[in-house]
XYZ file of C-alpha atoms in Angstrom:
495
model
C -0.097 -0.016 0.304
C 1.503 3.731 -0.985
C 1.824 6.115 2.013
C 0.525 9.091 0.050
C 1.209 11.517 3.262
C 4.872 10.659 2.500
C 4.644 11.758 -1.060
C 2.463 14.406 -0.572
C 4.864 17.222 -1.049
C 6.169 15.666 -4.250
C 2.481 15.626 -5.283
C 1.504 19.009 -4.528
C 4.851 20.936 -6.407
C 3.829 18.416 -9.694
C 0.243 19.174 -9.348
C 1.145 22.971 -8.896
C 3.748 22.806 -12.286
C 0.857 21.562 -14.189
C -1.693 23.817 -13.067
C 0.875 26.855 -13.869
C 1.302 25.388 -17.248
C -2.425 25.183 -17.939
C -2.696 28.427 -16.539
C 0.180 30.182 -18.562
C -1.740 28.678 -21.663
C -5.326 30.429 -21.007
C -4.440 33.534 -19.391
C -3.636 36.623 -21.508
C -0.557 38.094 -21.679
C -1.515 41.116 -19.381
C -2.605 38.613 -16.658
C 0.495 36.064 -16.905
C 1.791 37.452 -13.665
C -0.873 34.914 -11.818
C 1.464 32.170 -12.899
C 4.021 33.406 -10.516
C 0.960 33.374 -7.593
C 0.131 29.844 -8.257
C 3.662 29.066 -8.188
C 4.047 30.502 -4.699
C 0.909 29.294 -3.142
C 1.694 25.717 -4.627
C 4.837 25.655 -2.785
C 3.567 27.328 0.315
C 0.864 24.310 0.517
C 3.975 21.496 -0.362
C 5.374 22.287 2.913
C 2.266 21.658 5.183
C 2.593 17.468 4.698
C 6.027 18.046 6.029
C 4.636 19.712 9.054
C 2.027 16.700 9.435
C 4.833 13.927 8.872
C 7.276 15.709 11.611
C 4.174 15.694 14.091
C 3.357 12.407 13.282
C 3.945 9.580 15.551
C 5.262 7.423 12.675
C 9.319 7.924 12.796
C 10.562 6.856 9.618
C 8.110 5.912 6.252
C 9.613 3.164 3.571
C 8.561 2.617 0.091
C 9.300 1.011 -2.939
C 11.448 -1.449 -0.934
C 13.265 0.776 0.619
C 14.085 3.048 -2.355
C 12.373 5.909 -1.296
C 12.727 6.670 2.559
C 10.820 10.041 4.179
C 12.927 10.199 7.584
C 14.050 13.219 9.589
C 17.076 13.764 7.572
C 14.843 14.117 4.483
C 12.082 16.177 6.192
C 14.639 18.537 7.073
C 16.230 18.466 3.705
C 12.536 18.947 1.868
C 11.829 22.103 3.979
C 15.312 23.892 3.261
C 14.471 23.195 -0.641
C 10.952 24.472 -0.734
C 12.046 27.489 1.757
C 14.520 28.351 -0.640
C 12.627 27.770 -3.776
C 9.748 30.302 -2.339
C 12.284 32.918 -1.685
C 13.507 32.538 -5.402
C 10.067 32.630 -6.606
C 9.785 35.922 -4.519
C 12.932 37.126 -6.546
C 11.532 36.250 -9.694
C 8.260 38.069 -9.314
C 9.459 41.855 -10.727
C 12.574 40.283 -12.100
C 10.805 37.881 -14.726
C 8.219 40.077 -15.528
C 9.994 43.305 -15.980
C 12.412 41.287 -18.659
C 8.980 40.391 -20.417
C 10.153 36.634 -19.956
C 7.692 33.780 -20.886
C 6.233 33.579 -17.273
C 4.509 30.187 -17.451
C 7.672 28.313 -18.615
C 9.740 29.997 -16.557
C 8.109 28.796 -13.403
C 7.149 25.374 -14.814
C 10.470 24.842 -15.261
C 11.336 26.180 -11.327
C 8.751 23.986 -10.183
C 10.336 20.752 -11.664
C 13.673 21.217 -10.805
C 12.127 21.768 -6.972
C 10.467 18.104 -7.654
C 13.124 16.725 -8.329
C 15.468 18.136 -5.599
C 12.381 16.872 -3.112
C 12.546 13.371 -4.778
C 16.589 13.251 -4.337
C 16.190 13.725 -0.664
C 13.809 11.154 0.276
C 16.075 8.550 -2.592
C 17.722 5.994 -1.214
C 19.252 4.239 -4.232
C 21.047 4.706 -7.651
C 18.494 5.016 -9.828
C 16.149 7.233 -7.751
C 19.595 9.459 -7.282
C 20.039 9.514 -10.939
C 16.331 10.364 -11.105
C 16.684 13.128 -8.656
C 20.002 14.918 -10.058
C 18.628 15.176 -13.311
C 14.976 16.979 -12.471
C 16.893 18.999 -10.617
C 19.776 20.041 -13.104
C 17.702 19.866 -16.710
C 15.290 22.213 -16.236
C 18.647 24.163 -14.834
C 20.277 23.983 -18.398
C 17.082 25.990 -19.950
C 16.601 28.221 -17.349
C 20.466 29.453 -17.499
C 19.843 30.603 -21.210
C 16.461 32.007 -20.733
C 17.767 35.515 -21.776
C 17.837 34.053 -25.207
C 19.394 37.671 -26.663
C 22.287 38.091 -24.214
C 25.256 36.255 -25.884
C 26.739 35.705 -22.492
C 23.324 34.008 -21.296
C 23.997 31.925 -24.298
C 27.416 30.804 -23.206
C 26.270 29.857 -20.026
C 23.433 27.812 -20.886
C 26.013 25.908 -23.443
C 29.006 25.781 -21.081
C 26.472 24.447 -18.029
C 24.670 21.869 -20.261
C 27.778 20.289 -22.108
C 29.641 20.242 -18.795
C 26.172 18.881 -16.948
C 26.099 16.020 -19.512
C 29.298 14.798 -19.414
C 28.943 14.923 -15.077
C 25.767 12.766 -15.639
C 28.133 10.326 -17.574
C 30.667 10.094 -15.234
C 27.847 9.235 -12.391
C 25.705 7.068 -14.678
C 28.904 5.026 -15.252
C 30.240 4.782 -11.813
C 27.027 3.909 -10.727
C 26.718 0.575 -13.245
C 30.498 -0.054 -11.668
C 28.762 -0.254 -8.381
C 25.768 -2.253 -9.168
C 28.411 -4.787 -11.001
C 30.455 -5.363 -8.288
C 27.735 -5.116 -5.625
C 24.551 -6.624 -7.522
C 22.403 -4.009 -5.574
C 20.888 -0.402 -5.768
C 19.623 0.663 -2.731
C 22.362 2.102 -0.161
C 22.055 -0.021 2.372
C 22.751 -2.962 0.303
C 25.705 -1.799 -0.875
C 27.226 -0.684 2.275
C 26.691 -4.562 3.314
C 29.454 -5.136 0.966
C 31.126 -2.112 0.532
C 33.475 -2.999 3.090
C 34.975 -5.870 1.149
C 36.067 -3.982 -1.756
C 38.100 -1.471 -0.658
C 41.182 -2.896 -2.714
C 39.199 -3.632 -5.612
C 40.588 -1.147 -8.371
C 36.707 -1.601 -9.617
C 35.315 -0.346 -6.791
C 37.623 2.043 -6.122
C 37.589 4.070 -9.667
C 33.606 3.460 -9.473
C 33.908 6.003 -6.555
C 36.038 8.206 -8.120
C 33.857 8.759 -11.188
C 30.451 9.017 -8.523
C 32.273 11.318 -6.975
C 33.354 13.290 -10.135
C 29.736 13.460 -10.996
C 28.384 14.846 -7.653
C 31.163 17.196 -7.905
C 30.076 18.647 -10.635
C 27.041 19.203 -9.114
C 28.362 20.832 -5.812
C 30.654 22.890 -8.344
C 33.976 22.118 -6.258
C 37.209 22.491 -7.749
C 38.564 20.900 -10.351
C 34.272 20.690 -11.493
C 33.908 24.457 -11.112
C 34.550 25.769 -14.477
C 30.632 26.105 -15.514
C 29.927 27.896 -12.734
C 31.143 31.724 -13.161
C 30.503 32.223 -16.219
C 26.779 30.390 -15.601
C 26.154 32.477 -12.973
C 26.859 35.594 -14.782
C 24.947 34.583 -17.841
C 21.421 33.229 -16.454
C 18.823 35.315 -14.784
C 20.094 36.557 -11.098
C 16.917 34.189 -9.192
C 18.125 31.228 -11.299
C 21.813 32.164 -10.095
C 20.720 32.322 -6.928
C 18.638 29.161 -7.305
C 21.848 27.370 -8.899
C 24.307 28.557 -6.063
C 21.626 27.309 -3.295
C 19.437 24.559 -4.037
C 21.323 22.892 -6.754
C 24.389 23.094 -5.010
C 22.427 21.854 -1.694
C 20.585 18.862 -3.466
C 24.306 17.542 -4.944
C 25.354 17.315 -1.118
C 22.366 15.827 -0.165
C 23.016 13.186 -3.003
C 26.841 12.816 -1.620
C 25.674 12.764 2.013
C 23.462 10.174 1.171
C 25.862 7.869 -0.709
C 28.403 8.366 1.038
C 27.636 8.091 4.630
C 24.438 5.386 3.531
C 26.009 3.709 0.588
C 30.054 4.102 1.194
C 29.911 4.464 4.609
C 32.217 1.386 5.786
C 34.527 1.910 2.314
C 35.154 5.905 3.855
C 39.040 5.010 3.702
C 38.203 4.919 -0.062
C 36.909 8.355 -0.460
C 37.656 10.518 2.504
C 41.115 11.304 0.834
C 39.291 11.961 -2.561
C 37.291 14.671 -1.005
C 40.074 16.236 1.209
C 41.729 17.230 -2.094
C 38.763 18.583 -3.336
C 38.098 20.422 0.162
C 41.218 21.915 -0.228
C 41.388 23.034 -3.721
C 37.805 24.543 -3.201
C 38.438 26.816 -0.571
C 41.988 27.457 -2.103
C 41.957 28.251 -5.486
C 37.960 29.494 -5.364
C 39.002 32.807 -2.765
C 41.921 33.305 -4.767
C 39.937 33.754 -7.627
C 37.135 35.867 -5.796
C 39.809 38.552 -4.835
C 39.918 39.776 -8.230
C 36.462 39.809 -8.693
C 34.787 43.175 -9.905
C 30.985 42.062 -10.822
C 29.229 41.365 -7.923
C 27.884 38.051 -9.472
C 30.964 36.190 -10.420
C 32.350 37.375 -7.239
C 29.343 35.436 -5.405
C 30.174 32.462 -7.770
C 33.489 31.980 -6.397
C 32.319 32.218 -2.960
C 30.175 29.308 -3.623
C 32.608 27.026 -4.607
C 35.010 28.364 -1.693
C 31.670 27.649 0.779
C 31.366 24.099 -1.149
C 34.790 23.514 0.266
C 34.235 24.496 3.651
C 31.190 21.779 3.696
C 32.806 18.947 2.042
C 35.475 19.400 5.177
C 33.177 17.416 7.932
C 33.279 14.657 5.520
C 36.842 13.850 5.865
C 36.756 12.596 9.461
C 34.569 9.485 8.234
C 37.851 7.016 8.528
C 38.494 8.216 12.067
C 35.346 8.449 13.967
C 32.266 6.607 14.882
C 28.541 6.566 14.564
C 28.301 9.384 16.793
C 31.010 10.922 14.924
C 29.547 10.258 11.491
C 26.067 11.580 13.049
C 28.449 15.107 14.043
C 29.327 15.373 10.387
C 26.438 14.994 8.892
C 24.490 17.322 11.381
C 27.354 20.169 10.878
C 27.307 20.103 7.006
C 23.615 20.067 7.048
C 24.204 23.234 9.826
C 26.216 24.774 6.617
C 23.996 24.234 4.275
C 20.838 25.908 6.049
C 22.518 28.903 7.071
C 24.666 29.118 4.165
C 21.517 28.952 1.962
C 19.670 31.960 3.472
C 22.924 33.949 3.498
C 23.627 33.582 -0.090
C 19.826 33.738 -1.654
C 19.956 37.011 0.787
C 23.175 38.247 -1.278
C 21.496 37.180 -4.812
C 18.111 39.334 -3.723
C 20.290 41.942 -2.985
C 21.852 41.876 -6.222
C 18.835 42.052 -8.217
C 17.400 45.152 -5.952
C 20.847 46.779 -5.669
C 21.396 46.873 -9.814
C 17.725 48.363 -10.068
C 19.148 51.405 -7.990
C 22.662 51.449 -9.062
C 22.283 50.373 -12.496
C 25.680 48.123 -12.527
C 26.221 44.788 -10.856
C 29.885 45.586 -10.355
C 31.234 46.700 -6.774
C 32.421 50.131 -8.291
C 28.777 50.712 -9.463
C 27.495 50.402 -5.712
C 30.027 52.972 -4.020
C 28.261 54.936 -1.954
C 24.855 52.974 -1.675
C 24.569 54.024 1.756
C 23.500 57.753 1.078
C 20.806 57.133 -1.646
C 19.633 53.390 -0.180
C 20.742 52.568 3.674
C 18.660 49.745 4.324
C 19.859 47.915 1.134
C 23.461 48.814 2.428
C 22.657 47.382 5.778
C 21.312 44.316 4.339
C 24.794 44.337 2.541
C 26.722 44.387 5.431
C 24.417 41.377 7.050
C 24.586 38.963 4.138
C 27.924 39.812 3.303
C 29.528 39.900 6.314
C 27.894 36.603 7.463
C 29.219 34.932 4.222
C 32.607 35.774 6.006
C 31.374 34.359 9.293
C 31.425 37.183 11.350
C 30.282 36.920 14.693
C 26.908 37.353 15.664
C 25.832 37.021 11.981
C 24.409 33.237 11.378
C 27.563 32.325 9.331
C 29.961 32.484 12.037
C 27.935 29.366 13.770
C 28.250 27.561 10.405
C 32.029 27.536 10.439
C 32.130 26.733 14.211
C 30.102 23.750 13.877
C 32.490 23.080 10.965
C 35.678 23.418 12.636
C 34.313 21.505 16.177
C 33.746 18.583 13.686
C 37.289 18.294 12.324
C 39.418 19.429 14.874
C 37.355 16.806 17.434
C 38.368 13.805 14.832
C 41.447 13.094 16.322
C 43.296 12.774 13.121
C 46.452 14.959 11.900
C 44.637 15.517 8.221
C 41.793 16.437 9.900
C 43.588 19.169 11.722
C 45.620 20.022 8.628
C 42.751 20.503 6.271
C 41.404 22.778 9.566
C 44.068 25.099 9.319
C 43.802 25.384 5.230
C 40.191 26.374 6.083
C 40.796 28.682 8.895
C 43.567 30.446 6.083
C 41.061 30.658 3.609
C 37.879 32.037 6.004
C 40.317 35.060 6.509
C 41.340 35.404 3.062
C 37.440 35.716 2.481
C 37.034 38.670 4.831
C 38.631 40.738 2.396
C 36.916 40.552 -0.762
C 32.871 40.563 1.406
C 34.524 43.403 2.803
C 35.708 44.698 -0.315
C 31.365 45.163 -1.064
C 30.421 46.334 2.211
C 33.224 49.419 1.754
C 32.232 50.030 -1.578
C 28.625 50.723 -0.165
C 29.201 52.456 2.950
C 32.854 54.070 2.611
C 33.207 55.294 -1.322
C 31.387 58.578 -2.799
C 28.616 57.787 -5.333
C 30.676 57.442 -8.851
C 29.577 59.982 -11.476
C 27.973 57.449 -13.753
C 25.498 56.619 -11.373
C 22.153 56.918 -12.770
C 19.708 59.892 -11.620
C 18.109 60.524 -8.736
C 14.532 59.354 -9.322
C 16.401 56.006 -10.283
C 18.393 55.305 -7.381
C 15.363 56.534 -5.073
C 12.374 53.913 -6.736
C 11.058 51.648 -4.425
C 12.143 47.800 -4.132
C 9.035 45.912 -5.394
C 6.795 44.120 -2.379
C 7.732 40.349 -3.519
C 11.396 41.240 -3.525
C 11.693 43.162 -0.469
C 9.624 40.188 1.345
C 12.588 38.175 -0.375
C 15.504 39.743 1.614
C 13.382 40.482 4.745
C 12.876 36.415 5.236
C 16.682 35.524 4.557
C 17.400 38.895 6.972
C 15.819 37.876 9.603
C 17.172 34.051 9.371
C 20.731 34.870 9.625
C 20.310 37.618 12.357
C 18.160 35.058 14.252
C 20.430 32.459 13.762
C 23.301 34.205 14.390
C 21.760 34.954 17.890
C 20.250 31.816 18.395
C 21.838 29.155 16.763
C 19.647 26.562 18.733
C 17.103 26.857 16.396
C 19.337 25.848 13.727
C 20.764 22.743 15.560
C 17.297 21.498 16.381
C 16.816 20.888 13.077
C 20.262 19.370 12.129
C 20.741 17.444 14.924
C 17.592 15.176 13.361
C 19.353 14.482 10.175
C 22.387 13.060 12.261
C 19.976 9.513 11.390
C 21.514 9.426 8.019
C 24.976 8.144 9.481
C 23.015 5.607 11.204
C 23.123 1.868 10.081
C 26.774 0.271 9.506
């Protein structure tokens, strides 16, 4: 018997996508904005079953012979995906309408990607993993090139598509090796035999292929080359979605397959992750230092943060089940806090560019004189990303450092030192943006005062308000975040 309550969030998003497409077919052009309203309402209703299941005495719901599981980890991550999708929809309202995009197709594709992320959160076998990742990514290939008259957007879509297809092929190739070696598709069945394959060259190659495929999804170095150009060329709300929801989907897949399927073989994949984390933090931070465009700066920042999120994975060979649970909780904590900080930063890019007429750091000079509210939010989001207390970013880094420093491994400590040095470097390029907004004079090329003082659209203001509130409150009361992230430790159990 199928547990329809467990599938309700996915059903709600799928139904909303269909309604959006049909509404766009029948609505006249001047009423196309209803597609956005329907998408927001549907995303809101999709969260209701999550609350019902969280309060239910049924702890874990298992469907399709263990291939699809709704446990505390899945509930928390689905909540993150829906909240991030909700904020991106709010960011899209005025942006999509003002640029005269095809609104129905835009929101339809965005909802399909959200649906894929929900599937990925509950997937517990290799087939569901692949379906979820592709459902997240495929709509983004189209949406990243939605600015069809812009050559940068065309380039963004082409790069993302070509490299994305290659990453999918690597992931599928590695998965086929795993199935051939283990005869299993579900993670728990793979884990039952993975410990005996740690010296098998074919298994090591399979893990390498899968890690490379997922590494592209999280934009970890050296699989990051698509990210800066794609972020810059895509519509800004889509860049925000790629930097948060798409990246989080990749990390959900990585956590599930690393801790559930390959947990007994952590000695194979942990050194690979160590290299990815160190390279991502270092090369991305050094590249960000010379960026003048804020979206490209945020792209390299996103790559750097992917490195920080990978750091807790390296403790797997040195700790027991409790330590693995702490590693999962640390990555989830970082993901949740990063999601709101980065979504807020991209929402600020939309609002700031409307007033300053530019998306470059120099163009934002003196913004505090004509938009002090946005300048304040700039300090909140960019200093939050830098990890400066009392903003939420400090706690994300704190839990990450705590996990690696208590693992009792020299390699983990060495990675913590690299992370600490990179945290210092990151402060510089984040502070450049804030310094320009607060301390530099307004440039002579700034738009007329009427443009600079025009109000921020209501939906965009709501997106800024939600993200800023979370960054401020979570920094002051981090227990709110740990309440949810501690529930995700269940993913590390079972070995």
